CSV table of C-alpha atoms in Angstrom, one decimal:
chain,number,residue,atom,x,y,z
A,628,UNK,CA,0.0,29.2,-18.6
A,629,UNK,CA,1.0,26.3,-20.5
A,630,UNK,CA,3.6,24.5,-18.7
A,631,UNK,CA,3.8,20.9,-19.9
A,632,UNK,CA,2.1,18.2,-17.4
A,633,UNK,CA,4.9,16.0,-18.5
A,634,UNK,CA,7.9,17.4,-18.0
A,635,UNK,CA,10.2,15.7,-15.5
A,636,UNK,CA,13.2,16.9,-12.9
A,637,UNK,CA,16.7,15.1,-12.7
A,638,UNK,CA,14.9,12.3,-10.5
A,639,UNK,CA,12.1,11.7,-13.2
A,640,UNK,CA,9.2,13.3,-11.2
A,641,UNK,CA,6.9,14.8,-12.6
A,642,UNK,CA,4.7,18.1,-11.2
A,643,UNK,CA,2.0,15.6,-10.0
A,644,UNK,CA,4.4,13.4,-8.3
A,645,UNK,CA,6.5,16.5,-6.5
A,646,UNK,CA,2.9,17.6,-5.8
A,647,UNK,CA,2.0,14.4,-4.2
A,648,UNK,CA,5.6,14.1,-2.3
A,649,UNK,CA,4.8,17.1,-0.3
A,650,UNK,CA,1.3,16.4,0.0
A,651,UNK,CA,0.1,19.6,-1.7
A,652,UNK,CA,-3.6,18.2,-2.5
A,653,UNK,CA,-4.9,21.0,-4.3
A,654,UNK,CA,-1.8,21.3,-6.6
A,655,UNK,CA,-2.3,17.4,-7.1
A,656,UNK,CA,-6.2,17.7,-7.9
A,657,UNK,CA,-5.0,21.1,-10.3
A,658,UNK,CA,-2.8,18.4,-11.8
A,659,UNK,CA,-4.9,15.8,-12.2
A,660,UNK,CA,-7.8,17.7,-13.7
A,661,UNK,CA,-5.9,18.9,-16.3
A,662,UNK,CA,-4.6,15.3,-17.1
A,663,UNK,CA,-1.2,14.5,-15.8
A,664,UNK,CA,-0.6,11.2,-16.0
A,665,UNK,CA,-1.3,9.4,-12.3
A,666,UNK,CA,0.6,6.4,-13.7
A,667,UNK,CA,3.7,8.3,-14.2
A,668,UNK,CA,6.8,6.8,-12.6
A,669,UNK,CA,10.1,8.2,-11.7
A,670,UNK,CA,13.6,6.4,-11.2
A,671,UNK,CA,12.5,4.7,-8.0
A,672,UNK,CA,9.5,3.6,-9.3
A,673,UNK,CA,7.3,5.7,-7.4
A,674,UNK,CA,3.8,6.9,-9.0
A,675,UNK,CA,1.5,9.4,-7.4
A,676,UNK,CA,-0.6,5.6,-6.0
A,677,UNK,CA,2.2,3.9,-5.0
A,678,UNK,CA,3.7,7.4,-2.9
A,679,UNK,CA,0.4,8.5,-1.7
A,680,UNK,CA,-0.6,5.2,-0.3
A,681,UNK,CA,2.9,4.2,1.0
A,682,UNK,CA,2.8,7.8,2.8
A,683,UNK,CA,-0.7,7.4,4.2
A,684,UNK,CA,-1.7,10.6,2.4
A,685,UNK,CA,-5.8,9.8,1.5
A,686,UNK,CA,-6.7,12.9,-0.1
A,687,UNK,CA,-4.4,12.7,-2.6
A,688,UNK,CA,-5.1,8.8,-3.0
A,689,UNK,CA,-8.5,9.6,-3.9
A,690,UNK,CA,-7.7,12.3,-5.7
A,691,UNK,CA,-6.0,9.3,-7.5
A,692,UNK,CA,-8.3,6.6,-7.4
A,693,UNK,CA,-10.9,8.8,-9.0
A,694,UNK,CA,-8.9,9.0,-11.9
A,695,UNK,CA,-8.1,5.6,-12.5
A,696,UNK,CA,-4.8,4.5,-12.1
A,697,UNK,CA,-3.1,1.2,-13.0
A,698,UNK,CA,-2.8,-1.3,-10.3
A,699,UNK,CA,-0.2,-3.3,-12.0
A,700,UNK,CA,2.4,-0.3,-11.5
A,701,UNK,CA,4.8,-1.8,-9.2
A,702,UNK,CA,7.1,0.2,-6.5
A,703,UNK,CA,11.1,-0.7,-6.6
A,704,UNK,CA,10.2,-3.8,-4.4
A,705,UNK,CA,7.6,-5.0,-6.9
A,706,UNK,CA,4.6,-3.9,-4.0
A,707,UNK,CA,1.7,-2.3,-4.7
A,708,UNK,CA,0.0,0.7,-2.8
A,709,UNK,CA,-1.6,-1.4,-0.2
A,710,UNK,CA,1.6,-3.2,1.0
A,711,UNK,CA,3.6,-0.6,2.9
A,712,UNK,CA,0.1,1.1,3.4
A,713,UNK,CA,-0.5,-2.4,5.6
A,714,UNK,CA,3.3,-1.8,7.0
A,715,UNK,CA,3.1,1.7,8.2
A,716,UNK,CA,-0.2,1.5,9.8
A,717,UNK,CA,-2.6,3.9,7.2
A,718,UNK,CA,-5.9,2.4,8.3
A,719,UNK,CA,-8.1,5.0,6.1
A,720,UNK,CA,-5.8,4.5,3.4
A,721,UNK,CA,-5.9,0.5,3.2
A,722,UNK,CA,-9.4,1.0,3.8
A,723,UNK,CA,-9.7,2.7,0.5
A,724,UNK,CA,-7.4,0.6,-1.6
A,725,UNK,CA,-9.4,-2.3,-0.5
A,726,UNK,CA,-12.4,-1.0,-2.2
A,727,UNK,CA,-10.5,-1.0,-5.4
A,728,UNK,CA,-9.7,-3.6,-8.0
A,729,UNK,CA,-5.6,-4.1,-6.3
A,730,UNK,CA,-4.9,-7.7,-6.4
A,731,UNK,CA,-5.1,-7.9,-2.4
A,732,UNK,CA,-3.2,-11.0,-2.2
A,733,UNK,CA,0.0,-9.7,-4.6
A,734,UNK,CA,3.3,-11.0,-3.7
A,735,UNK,CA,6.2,-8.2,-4.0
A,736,UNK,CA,10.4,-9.2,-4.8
A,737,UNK,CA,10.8,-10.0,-1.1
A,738,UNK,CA,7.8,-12.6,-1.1
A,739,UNK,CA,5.6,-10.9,0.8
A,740,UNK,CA,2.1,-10.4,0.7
A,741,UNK,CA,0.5,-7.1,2.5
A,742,UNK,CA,-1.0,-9.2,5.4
A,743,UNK,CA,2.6,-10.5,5.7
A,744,UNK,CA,3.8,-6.9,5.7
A,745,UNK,CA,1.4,-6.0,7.8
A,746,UNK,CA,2.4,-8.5,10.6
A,747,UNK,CA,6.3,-8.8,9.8
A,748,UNK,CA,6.8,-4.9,9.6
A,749,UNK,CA,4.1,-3.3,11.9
A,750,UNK,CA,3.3,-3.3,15.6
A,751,UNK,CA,1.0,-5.6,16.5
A,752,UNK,CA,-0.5,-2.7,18.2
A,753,UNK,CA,-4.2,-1.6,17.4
A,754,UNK,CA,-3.7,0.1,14.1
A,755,UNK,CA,-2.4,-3.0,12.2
A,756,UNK,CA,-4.4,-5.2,14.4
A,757,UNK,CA,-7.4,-3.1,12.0
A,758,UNK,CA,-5.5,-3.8,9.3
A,759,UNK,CA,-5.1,-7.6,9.7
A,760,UNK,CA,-9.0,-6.9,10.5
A,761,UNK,CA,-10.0,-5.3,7.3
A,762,UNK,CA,-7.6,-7.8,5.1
A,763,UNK,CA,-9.3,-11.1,6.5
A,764,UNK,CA,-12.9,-9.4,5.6
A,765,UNK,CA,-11.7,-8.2,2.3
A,766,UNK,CA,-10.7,-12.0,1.4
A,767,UNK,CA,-7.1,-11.9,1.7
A,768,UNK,CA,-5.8,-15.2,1.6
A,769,UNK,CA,-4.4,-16.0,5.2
A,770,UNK,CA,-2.0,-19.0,4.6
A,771,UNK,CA,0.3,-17.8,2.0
A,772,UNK,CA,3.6,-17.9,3.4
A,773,UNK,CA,6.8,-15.9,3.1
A,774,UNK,CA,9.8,-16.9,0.7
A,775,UNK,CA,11.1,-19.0,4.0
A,776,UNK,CA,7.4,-20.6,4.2
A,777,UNK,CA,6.4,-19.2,7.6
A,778,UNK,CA,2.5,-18.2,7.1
A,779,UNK,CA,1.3,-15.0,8.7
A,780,UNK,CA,-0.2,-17.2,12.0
A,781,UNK,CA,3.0,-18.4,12.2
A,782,UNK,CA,4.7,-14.8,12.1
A,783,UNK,CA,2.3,-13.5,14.3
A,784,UNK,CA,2.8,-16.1,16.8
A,785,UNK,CA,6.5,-15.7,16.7
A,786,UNK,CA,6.1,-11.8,17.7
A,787,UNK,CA,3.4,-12.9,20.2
A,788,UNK,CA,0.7,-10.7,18.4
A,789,UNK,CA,-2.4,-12.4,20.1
A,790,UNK,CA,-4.9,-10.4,18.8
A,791,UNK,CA,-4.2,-11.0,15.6
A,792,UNK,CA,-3.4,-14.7,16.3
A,793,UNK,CA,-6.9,-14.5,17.1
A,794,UNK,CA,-8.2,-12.8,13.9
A,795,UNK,CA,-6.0,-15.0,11.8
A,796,UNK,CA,-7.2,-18.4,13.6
A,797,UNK,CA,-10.8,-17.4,13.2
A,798,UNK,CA,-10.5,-17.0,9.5
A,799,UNK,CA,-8.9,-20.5,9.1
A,800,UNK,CA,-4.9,-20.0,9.6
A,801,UNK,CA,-3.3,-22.8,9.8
């Protein structure tokens, strides 16, 4: 009807990013079709990547991926979509962003990579134990350390996370 794709509300979202907030995929895929901007950020630095793949919500990431978005667009923490993806757990969705061109070894404000997320911030349990998984086969780089210069092994020893002391060992954590 001719609404504008880029106008923004008092938080500096615009439709696409409301749409992918709420996880409304086929208002995001209207949107995106029609050309809003998937780079788009609003006063907390969120983008429709960065929000999708921090909220573990796939359809809309590929909705996003497909139209290619630009990995050097940073969250408020200076992260990319695959740290807190790594954090929270959203196997599928650091599955995808590992089969992109996102610098899998980028270090965000608080010095942390997203295999360091991944083991400071998760569980230990099964899901980031795939994650750890999938990072080490992608070619993450297991011994950079935290601003404090603990490595990952050493993090994951700390929280007695044996399986993926294992995974990290076997890859050449030191």
């Amino acid at each position: 009807a001719g609404a504008s794709l880029y106008v923004r509300d008092g938080q500096g979202r615009t439709a696409l990013l409301a749409a992918t907030s709420h996880n409304h995929v086929e208002t995001a895929r209207l949107l995106i079709e029609a050309g809003a901007d998937v780079n788009a950020q609003d006063k907390k630095f969120e983008s429709p990547l960065l929000l999708s793949g921090a909220s573990g919500y796939l359809e809309i990431l590929t909705l996003v991926l497909r139209a290619k978005p630009d990995f050097k667009i940073y969250n408020r923490f200076g992260g990319t979509a695959l740290i807190p993806a790594c954090e929270r757990g959203h196997v599928e969705v650091v599955r995808a962003l590992l089969n992109t061109d996102l610098d899998i070894d980028h270090v965000n404000n608080l010095g942390w990579t997203a295999l360091l997320e991944a083991i400071i911030l998760g569980d230990g349990g099964p899901r980031h134990q795939e994650i750890v998984r999938m990072l080490v086969v992608a070619g993450a780089e297991v011994n950079i350390p935290d601003q404090d210069g603990v490595t990952p092994l050493q993090h994951a020893r700390q929280k007695d996370y044996r399986e993926i002391v294992v995974t990290l060992e076997t890859a050449g954590a030191r």
